[in-house]
Amino acid sequence: MRSRFDEQLSLLNRKMIEMGAECESIIAHSTRALLEGNVANANKAREQGGRIDQLEREIESICLKLLLQQQPVAKDLRVISAALKMITDMERIGDQAEDIAEIITFLDGRTGEECHDIRVMAEATIKMVTDSIDAYVNQDLELAKSVSEYDDVVDEAFARVKETLIKMISENTADGEYLVDLLMIAKYFERIGDHAVNIGEWVEFSVTGIHKGE
């Protein structure tokens, strides 16, 4: 019975890694589209959202089978519960990367290179998502905690983006719509960072049994 449980737990980890990789990829596609003004990459990101939704359903099914058909001990139960929480945040990461891609399709080939800190935010959020999933798979408490700490990079870059774009709008009102679109994109990256922090906190719960919100 335990060997069957371990097989299913291993499958859960593989699917979590796959979903995490899809989240990294969709952010990367959206970022590339933004920095290159490439609508084709934006469309790839929008198409990828369906795969993330599918993986969320598959992981939910695996978790429910583990809970209902097996007899998980406390440690296993925390891992399964954390996975169920994490996939909600990963699905939202996918949604927000899709939202970024959708905005890009309306930029008429213009890029986000005029605001360097948007690139900083994009690279930081990819790292946070990657580290949070790796922390879950390896049950690495220190790596999970580092995700929350790294969120400062995103928040500080977002503050600089707002300052830069507000200044640019005041100097060139004709570009207002484009600059507001960039601000929305930056806000979505900031939210992606928040979801990565949530994932890291659920990893901490899976290891320690204590959630930061408690």
PDB file of C-alpha atoms in Angstrom:
ATOM      1  CA  MET A   1       0.000   0.000   0.000  1.00  0.00           C
ATOM      2  CA  ARG A   2       2.794   2.413   0.925  1.00  0.00           C
ATOM      3  CA  SER A   3       4.653   1.708  -2.333  1.00  0.00           C
ATOM      4  CA  ARG A   4       1.528   2.668  -4.283  1.00  0.00           C
ATOM      5  CA  PHE A   5       1.253   5.824  -2.199  1.00  0.00           C
ATOM      6  CA  ASP A   6       4.897   6.698  -2.865  1.00  0.00           C
ATOM      7  CA  GLU A   7       4.342   6.218  -6.599  1.00  0.00           C
ATOM      8  CA  GLN A   8       1.413   8.626  -6.519  1.00  0.00           C
ATOM      9  CA  LEU A   9       3.409  11.095  -4.424  1.00  0.00           C
ATOM     10  CA  SER A  10       6.219  10.914  -6.970  1.00  0.00           C
ATOM     11  CA  LEU A  11       3.696  11.565  -9.753  1.00  0.00           C
ATOM     12  CA  LEU A  12       2.423  14.566  -7.798  1.00  0.00           C
ATOM     13  CA  ASN A  13       5.961  15.974  -7.593  1.00  0.00           C
ATOM     14  CA  ARG A  14       6.510  15.481 -11.331  1.00  0.00           C
ATOM     15  CA  LYS A  15       3.252  17.247 -12.155  1.00  0.00           C
ATOM     16  CA  MET A  16       4.108  20.089  -9.775  1.00  0.00           C
ATOM     17  CA  ILE A  17       7.476  20.475 -11.504  1.00  0.00           C
ATOM     18  CA  GLU A  18       5.740  20.451 -14.886  1.00  0.00           C
ATOM     19  CA  MET A  19       3.201  23.068 -13.817  1.00  0.00           C
ATOM     20  CA  GLY A  20       5.971  25.196 -12.359  1.00  0.00           C
ATOM     21  CA  ALA A  21       7.932  24.915 -15.609  1.00  0.00           C
ATOM     22  CA  GLU A  22       4.848  25.992 -17.562  1.00  0.00           C
ATOM     23  CA  CYS A  23       4.517  29.032 -15.278  1.00  0.00           C
ATOM     24  CA  GLU A  24       8.170  29.927 -15.841  1.00  0.00           C
ATOM     25  CA  SER A  25       7.721  29.490 -19.589  1.00  0.00           C
ATOM     26  CA  ILE A  26       4.564  31.570 -19.874  1.00  0.00           C
ATOM     27  CA  ILE A  27       6.226  34.437 -17.973  1.00  0.00           C
ATOM     28  CA  ALA A  28       9.281  34.109 -20.233  1.00  0.00           C
ATOM     29  CA  HIS A  29       7.121  34.217 -23.394  1.00  0.00           C
ATOM     30  CA  SER A  30       5.276  37.286 -22.118  1.00  0.00           C
ATOM     31  CA  THR A  31       8.554  38.968 -21.165  1.00  0.00           C
ATOM     32  CA  ARG A  32      10.129  38.244 -24.537  1.00  0.00           C
ATOM     33  CA  ALA A  33       7.045  39.559 -26.292  1.00  0.00           C
ATOM     34  CA  LEU A  34       7.188  42.734 -24.221  1.00  0.00           C
ATOM     35  CA  LEU A  35      10.898  43.400 -24.706  1.00  0.00           C
ATOM     36  CA  GLU A  36      10.927  42.552 -28.425  1.00  0.00           C
ATOM     37  CA  GLY A  37       7.479  43.830 -29.367  1.00  0.00           C
ATOM     38  CA  ASN A  38       6.784  40.319 -30.658  1.00  0.00           C
ATOM     39  CA  VAL A  39       3.074  39.495 -30.849  1.00  0.00           C
ATOM     40  CA  ALA A  40       3.838  35.877 -31.822  1.00  0.00           C
ATOM     41  CA  ASN A  41       5.379  35.278 -28.394  1.00  0.00           C
ATOM     42  CA  ALA A  42       2.413  36.984 -26.773  1.00  0.00           C
ATOM     43  CA  ASN A  43       0.100  34.587 -28.591  1.00  0.00           C
ATOM     44  CA  LYS A  44       2.206  31.615 -27.425  1.00  0.00           C
ATOM     45  CA  ALA A  45       1.769  32.790 -23.845  1.00  0.00           C
ATOM     46  CA  ARG A  46      -1.991  33.122 -24.277  1.00  0.00           C
ATOM     47  CA  GLU A  47      -2.204  29.593 -25.714  1.00  0.00           C
ATOM     48  CA  GLN A  48      -0.107  28.195 -22.866  1.00  0.00           C
ATOM     49  CA  GLY A  49      -2.650  29.212 -20.256  1.00  0.00           C
ATOM     50  CA  GLY A  50      -4.846  26.266 -21.196  1.00  0.00           C
ATOM     51  CA  ARG A  51      -2.059  23.802 -20.371  1.00  0.00           C
ATOM     52  CA  ILE A  52      -1.631  25.347 -16.928  1.00  0.00           C
ATOM     53  CA  ASP A  53      -5.373  25.014 -16.282  1.00  0.00           C
ATOM     54  CA  GLN A  54      -5.219  21.361 -17.365  1.00  0.00           C
ATOM     55  CA  LEU A  55      -2.319  20.633 -15.027  1.00  0.00           C
ATOM     56  CA  GLU A  56      -4.209  22.258 -12.160  1.00  0.00           C
ATOM     57  CA  ARG A  57      -7.078  19.811 -12.728  1.00  0.00           C
ATOM     58  CA  GLU A  58      -4.705  16.828 -12.997  1.00  0.00           C
ATOM     59  CA  ILE A  59      -2.916  17.738  -9.770  1.00  0.00           C
ATOM     60  CA  GLU A  60      -6.209  18.256  -7.949  1.00  0.00           C
ATOM     61  CA  SER A  61      -7.235  14.756  -9.030  1.00  0.00           C
ATOM     62  CA  ILE A  62      -3.967  13.206  -7.807  1.00  0.00           C
ATOM     63  CA  CYS A  63      -4.231  14.986  -4.457  1.00  0.00           C
ATOM     64  CA  LEU A  64      -7.810  13.867  -3.927  1.00  0.00           C
ATOM     65  CA  LYS A  65      -6.884  10.260  -4.718  1.00  0.00           C
ATOM     66  CA  LEU A  66      -4.024  10.417  -2.243  1.00  0.00           C
ATOM     67  CA  LEU A  67      -6.328  11.813   0.433  1.00  0.00           C
ATOM     68  CA  LEU A  68      -9.276   9.508  -0.186  1.00  0.00           C
ATOM     69  CA  GLN A  69      -7.691   6.223  -1.263  1.00  0.00           C
ATOM     70  CA  GLN A  70      -4.547   6.213   0.856  1.00  0.00           C
ATOM     71  CA  GLN A  71      -3.756   6.870   4.511  1.00  0.00           C
ATOM     72  CA  PRO A  72      -1.253   9.721   4.542  1.00  0.00           C
ATOM     73  CA  VAL A  73       0.705  10.370   7.712  1.00  0.00           C
ATOM     74  CA  ALA A  74       0.901  13.937   9.029  1.00  0.00           C
ATOM     75  CA  LYS A  75       3.987  14.870   6.974  1.00  0.00           C
ATOM     76  CA  ASP A  76       2.454  13.527   3.740  1.00  0.00           C
ATOM     77  CA  LEU A  77      -0.812  15.249   4.511  1.00  0.00           C
ATOM     78  CA  ARG A  78       0.949  18.591   4.787  1.00  0.00           C
ATOM     79  CA  VAL A  79       2.711  18.051   1.449  1.00  0.00           C
ATOM     80  CA  ILE A  80      -0.576  17.197  -0.282  1.00  0.00           C
ATOM     81  CA  SER A  81      -2.444  20.092   1.337  1.00  0.00           C
ATOM     82  CA  ALA A  82       0.339  22.499   0.364  1.00  0.00           C
ATOM     83  CA  ALA A  83       0.207  21.275  -3.237  1.00  0.00           C
ATOM     84  CA  LEU A  84      -3.530  21.989  -3.404  1.00  0.00           C
ATOM     85  CA  LYS A  85      -2.926  25.527  -2.168  1.00  0.00           C
ATOM     86  CA  MET A  86       0.079  26.100  -4.414  1.00  0.00           C
ATOM     87  CA  ILE A  87      -1.646  25.167  -7.656  1.00  0.00           C
ATOM     88  CA  THR A  88      -4.211  27.907  -7.048  1.00  0.00           C
ATOM     89  CA  ASP A  89      -1.401  30.451  -6.955  1.00  0.00           C
ATOM     90  CA  MET A  90       0.292  28.874  -9.989  1.00  0.00           C
ATOM     91  CA  GLU A  91      -2.939  29.022 -11.959  1.00  0.00           C
ATOM     92  CA  ARG A  92      -3.256  32.712 -11.100  1.00  0.00           C
ATOM     93  CA  ILE A  93       0.344  33.267 -12.188  1.00  0.00           C
ATOM     94  CA  GLY A  94      -0.649  31.783 -15.533  1.00  0.00           C
ATOM     95  CA  ASP A  95      -3.687  34.058 -15.727  1.00  0.00           C
ATOM     96  CA  GLN A  96      -1.626  37.159 -15.016  1.00  0.00           C
ATOM     97  CA  ALA A  97       1.039  36.224 -17.547  1.00  0.00           C
ATOM     98  CA  GLU A  98      -1.806  35.822 -20.059  1.00  0.00           C
ATOM     99  CA  ASP A  99      -3.091  39.272 -19.091  1.00  0.00           C
ATOM    100  CA  ILE A 100       0.370  40.705 -19.786  1.00  0.00           C
ATOM    101  CA  ALA A 101       0.404  38.978 -23.175  1.00  0.00           C
ATOM    102  CA  GLU A 102      -3.022  40.345 -24.030  1.00  0.00           C
ATOM    103  CA  ILE A 103      -1.956  43.918 -23.278  1.00  0.00           C
ATOM    104  CA  ILE A 104       1.126  43.449 -25.484  1.00  0.00           C
ATOM    105  CA  THR A 105      -1.063  42.642 -28.486  1.00  0.00           C
ATOM    106  CA  PHE A 106      -2.427  46.204 -28.252  1.00  0.00           C
ATOM    107  CA  LEU A 107       0.970  47.942 -28.105  1.00  0.00           C
ATOM    108  CA  ASP A 108       1.368  48.025 -31.908  1.00  0.00           C
ATOM    109  CA  GLY A 109       4.885  46.626 -31.817  1.00  0.00           C
ATOM    110  CA  ARG A 110       6.176  48.967 -29.132  1.00  0.00           C
ATOM    111  CA  THR A 111       8.265  47.407 -26.389  1.00  0.00           C
ATOM    112  CA  GLY A 112       8.812  47.819 -22.666  1.00  0.00           C
ATOM    113  CA  GLU A 113      12.498  48.620 -23.089  1.00  0.00           C
ATOM    114  CA  GLU A 114      11.796  52.266 -22.351  1.00  0.00           C
ATOM    115  CA  CYS A 115      11.392  51.219 -18.718  1.00  0.00           C
ATOM    116  CA  HIS A 116      14.347  49.001 -17.738  1.00  0.00           C
ATOM    117  CA  ASP A 117      12.936  48.022 -14.349  1.00  0.00           C
ATOM    118  CA  ILE A 118      10.099  46.079 -15.974  1.00  0.00           C
ATOM    119  CA  ARG A 119      12.780  43.666 -17.227  1.00  0.00           C
ATOM    120  CA  VAL A 120      14.157  43.499 -13.664  1.00  0.00           C
ATOM    121  CA  MET A 121      10.675  42.606 -12.380  1.00  0.00           C
ATOM    122  CA  ALA A 122      10.173  39.943 -15.040  1.00  0.00           C
ATOM    123  CA  GLU A 123      13.505  38.220 -14.364  1.00  0.00           C
ATOM    124  CA  ALA A 124      12.955  38.377 -10.613  1.00  0.00           C
ATOM    125  CA  THR A 125       9.488  36.830 -10.792  1.00  0.00           C
ATOM    126  CA  ILE A 126      10.739  33.952 -12.967  1.00  0.00           C
ATOM    127  CA  LYS A 127      13.438  33.260 -10.360  1.00  0.00           C
ATOM    128  CA  MET A 128      10.885  33.383  -7.533  1.00  0.00           C
ATOM    129  CA  VAL A 129       8.538  30.938  -9.246  1.00  0.00           C
ATOM    130  CA  THR A 130      11.424  28.566 -10.059  1.00  0.00           C
ATOM    131  CA  ASP A 131      12.802  28.678  -6.511  1.00  0.00           C
ATOM    132  CA  SER A 132       9.398  28.175  -4.892  1.00  0.00           C
ATOM    133  CA  ILE A 133       8.711  25.010  -6.909  1.00  0.00           C
ATOM    134  CA  ASP A 134      12.238  23.682  -6.325  1.00  0.00           C
ATOM    135  CA  ALA A 135      11.774  24.329  -2.617  1.00  0.00           C
ATOM    136  CA  TYR A 136       8.557  22.283  -2.626  1.00  0.00           C
ATOM    137  CA  VAL A 137      10.050  19.323  -4.480  1.00  0.00           C
ATOM    138  CA  ASN A 138      13.200  19.257  -2.338  1.00  0.00           C
ATOM    139  CA  GLN A 139      11.418  20.295   0.874  1.00  0.00           C
ATOM    140  CA  ASP A 140      14.030  23.026   1.174  1.00  0.00           C
ATOM    141  CA  LEU A 141      12.977  25.381   3.946  1.00  0.00           C
ATOM    142  CA  GLU A 142      15.781  27.904   3.394  1.00  0.00           C
ATOM    143  CA  LEU A 143      15.040  28.190  -0.318  1.00  0.00           C
ATOM    144  CA  ALA A 144      11.337  28.669   0.457  1.00  0.00           C
ATOM    145  CA  LYS A 145      12.168  31.504   2.864  1.00  0.00           C
ATOM    146  CA  SER A 146      14.463  33.129   0.309  1.00  0.00           C
ATOM    147  CA  VAL A 147      11.515  33.531  -2.084  1.00  0.00           C
ATOM    148  CA  SER A 148       9.778  35.851   0.351  1.00  0.00           C
ATOM    149  CA  GLU A 149      12.981  37.819   0.886  1.00  0.00           C
ATOM    150  CA  TYR A 150      13.534  38.165  -2.872  1.00  0.00           C
ATOM    151  CA  ASP A 151      10.125  39.777  -3.223  1.00  0.00           C
ATOM    152  CA  ASP A 152      11.806  42.981  -2.048  1.00  0.00           C
ATOM    153  CA  VAL A 153      13.594  43.086  -5.420  1.00  0.00           C
ATOM    154  CA  VAL A 154      10.239  43.043  -7.218  1.00  0.00           C
ATOM    155  CA  ASP A 155       8.628  45.594  -4.914  1.00  0.00           C
ATOM    156  CA  GLU A 156      11.556  47.996  -5.176  1.00  0.00           C
ATOM    157  CA  ALA A 157      11.631  47.678  -8.968  1.00  0.00           C
ATOM    158  CA  PHE A 158       7.876  48.272  -9.086  1.00  0.00           C
ATOM    159  CA  ALA A 159       8.292  51.465  -7.074  1.00  0.00           C
ATOM    160  CA  ARG A 160      10.914  52.648  -9.584  1.00  0.00           C
ATOM    161  CA  VAL A 161       8.667  51.702 -12.519  1.00  0.00           C
ATOM    162  CA  LYS A 162       5.810  53.780 -11.115  1.00  0.00           C
ATOM    163  CA  GLU A 163       8.089  56.744 -10.540  1.00  0.00           C
ATOM    164  CA  THR A 164       9.572  56.478 -14.042  1.00  0.00           C
ATOM    165  CA  LEU A 165       6.265  56.073 -15.845  1.00  0.00           C
ATOM    166  CA  ILE A 166       4.527  58.865 -13.949  1.00  0.00           C
ATOM    167  CA  LYS A 167       7.389  61.185 -14.902  1.00  0.00           C
ATOM    168  CA  MET A 168       7.180  60.048 -18.548  1.00  0.00           C
ATOM    169  CA  ILE A 169       3.410  60.634 -18.649  1.00  0.00           C
ATOM    170  CA  SER A 170       3.835  64.156 -17.278  1.00  0.00           C
ATOM    171  CA  GLU A 171       6.444  64.898 -19.938  1.00  0.00           C
ATOM    172  CA  ASN A 172       4.593  63.311 -22.855  1.00  0.00           C
ATOM    173  CA  THR A 173       0.821  63.112 -22.418  1.00  0.00           C
ATOM    174  CA  ALA A 174       0.389  61.900 -26.014  1.00  0.00           C
ATOM    175  CA  ASP A 175       1.996  58.605 -24.939  1.00  0.00           C
ATOM    176  CA  GLY A 176      -0.305  58.284 -21.933  1.00  0.00           C
ATOM    177  CA  GLU A 177      -2.185  55.179 -23.076  1.00  0.00           C
ATOM    178  CA  TYR A 178       0.993  53.257 -23.893  1.00  0.00           C
ATOM    179  CA  LEU A 179       2.612  54.215 -20.588  1.00  0.00           C
ATOM    180  CA  VAL A 180      -0.480  53.246 -18.599  1.00  0.00           C
ATOM    181  CA  ASP A 181      -0.365  49.855 -20.362  1.00  0.00           C
ATOM    182  CA  LEU A 182       3.242  49.456 -19.191  1.00  0.00           C
ATOM    183  CA  LEU A 183       2.170  50.328 -15.659  1.00  0.00           C
ATOM    184  CA  MET A 184      -0.535  47.632 -15.799  1.00  0.00           C
ATOM    185  CA  ILE A 185       2.036  45.105 -17.027  1.00  0.00           C
ATOM    186  CA  ALA A 186       4.337  46.022 -14.136  1.00  0.00           C
ATOM    187  CA  LYS A 187       1.430  45.574 -11.725  1.00  0.00           C
ATOM    188  CA  TYR A 188       0.799  42.082 -13.068  1.00  0.00           C
ATOM    189  CA  PHE A 189       4.468  41.197 -12.537  1.00  0.00           C
ATOM    190  CA  GLU A 190       4.174  42.504  -8.978  1.00  0.00           C
ATOM    191  CA  ARG A 191       1.163  40.256  -8.408  1.00  0.00           C
ATOM    192  CA  ILE A 192       3.029  37.258  -9.845  1.00  0.00           C
ATOM    193  CA  GLY A 193       5.732  37.919  -7.259  1.00  0.00           C
ATOM    194  CA  ASP A 194       3.093  37.925  -4.519  1.00  0.00           C
ATOM    195  CA  HIS A 195       1.788  34.546  -5.695  1.00  0.00           C
ATOM    196  CA  ALA A 196       5.328  33.143  -5.672  1.00  0.00           C
ATOM    197  CA  VAL A 197       5.636  34.329  -2.054  1.00  0.00           C
ATOM    198  CA  ASN A 198       2.392  32.501  -1.245  1.00  0.00           C
ATOM    199  CA  ILE A 199       3.804  29.338  -2.791  1.00  0.00           C
ATOM    200  CA  GLY A 200       6.959  29.675  -0.698  1.00  0.00           C
ATOM    201  CA  GLU A 201       4.880  30.081   2.457  1.00  0.00           C
ATOM    202  CA  TRP A 202       2.950  26.899   1.684  1.00  0.00           C
ATOM    203  CA  VAL A 203       6.249  25.091   1.207  1.00  0.00           C
ATOM    204  CA  GLU A 204       7.231  26.269   4.696  1.00  0.00           C
ATOM    205  CA  PHE A 205       3.955  24.821   5.971  1.00  0.00           C
ATOM    206  CA  SER A 206       4.619  21.494   4.268  1.00  0.00           C
ATOM    207  CA  VAL A 207       7.988  21.288   6.047  1.00  0.00           C
ATOM    208  CA  THR A 208       7.161  22.742   9.473  1.00  0.00           C
ATOM    209  CA  GLY A 209       3.383  22.361   9.836  1.00  0.00           C
ATOM    210  CA  ILE A 210       3.123  26.101  10.547  1.00  0.00           C
ATOM    211  CA  HIS A 211       1.745  28.605   8.052  1.00  0.00           C
ATOM    212  CA  LYS A 212       2.989  32.171   8.176  1.00  0.00           C
ATOM    213  CA  GLY A 213      -0.589  33.485   8.275  1.00  0.00           C
ATOM    214  CA  GLU A 214      -1.374  31.608  11.478  1.00  0.00           C
TER     215      GLU A 214
END
